[in-house]
Amino acid sequence: QKEVEQDPGPLSVPEGAIVSLNCTYSNSAFQYFMWYRQYSRKGPELLMYTYSSGNKEDGRFTAQVDKSSKYISLFIRDSQPSDSATYLCAMEGGSEKLVFGKGTKLTVNP
Amino acid sequence: DADVTQTPRNRITKTGKRIMLECSQTKGHDRMYWYRQDPGLGLQLIYYSFDVKDINKGEISDGYSVSRQAQAKFSLSLESAIPNQTALYFCATSEGYGQETQYFGPGTRLLVL
């Protein structure tokens, strides 16, 4: 079992839809959770960072962590064509190295 | 100006050639990382450095070497390039010490013929 599993998609939604992106993990030592957004031919950029279980909201984005289920989610409300990108989850648990999911490619259609 | 820069942005080389990819950062971070990204495989860690004197191998270090010339500079070398090293290469930095977020450069697209 890989440490971090992420459905690669692709995921295609209409503009305005609510998008749910998810990752599961197996290492209970993970305590830092991040979501990165990567546009085509660009480097990943940090979107959300959470430390504990629960929800964290930033504008149209909500990151959710459920440590008991080893499951994290990123919700995008009122999705826009500019949200079209690949979304990578990442986690860290004491090794000071991030473990990344393989990314989910999202397309938001006008 | 970008906090993490990479040169070159694109490179085409031939099998057997030695090439160097360079990374510079102005964030003042001690920790620097080199990743490669292949379609369907995600980001794979090649080497990482927690300070100038601390360099460590990542998951896929074979065929690569690194040099940390200063806190702000971390170079990746392919001693004898082979076609399966064709990939997108990213440099990243982090503050560490509980601040584990990594900040990425724009990437170098490498094609080995």
CSV table of C-alpha atoms in Angstrom, one decimal, chain A residues 1 56 74 103:
chain,number,residue,atom,x,y,z
A,1,GLN,CA,0.0,0.0,0.0
A,56,LYS,CA,-9.8,25.2,7.4
A,74,LEU,CA,-10.1,19.8,-0.6
A,103,GLY,CA,-2.2,14.6,-8.3
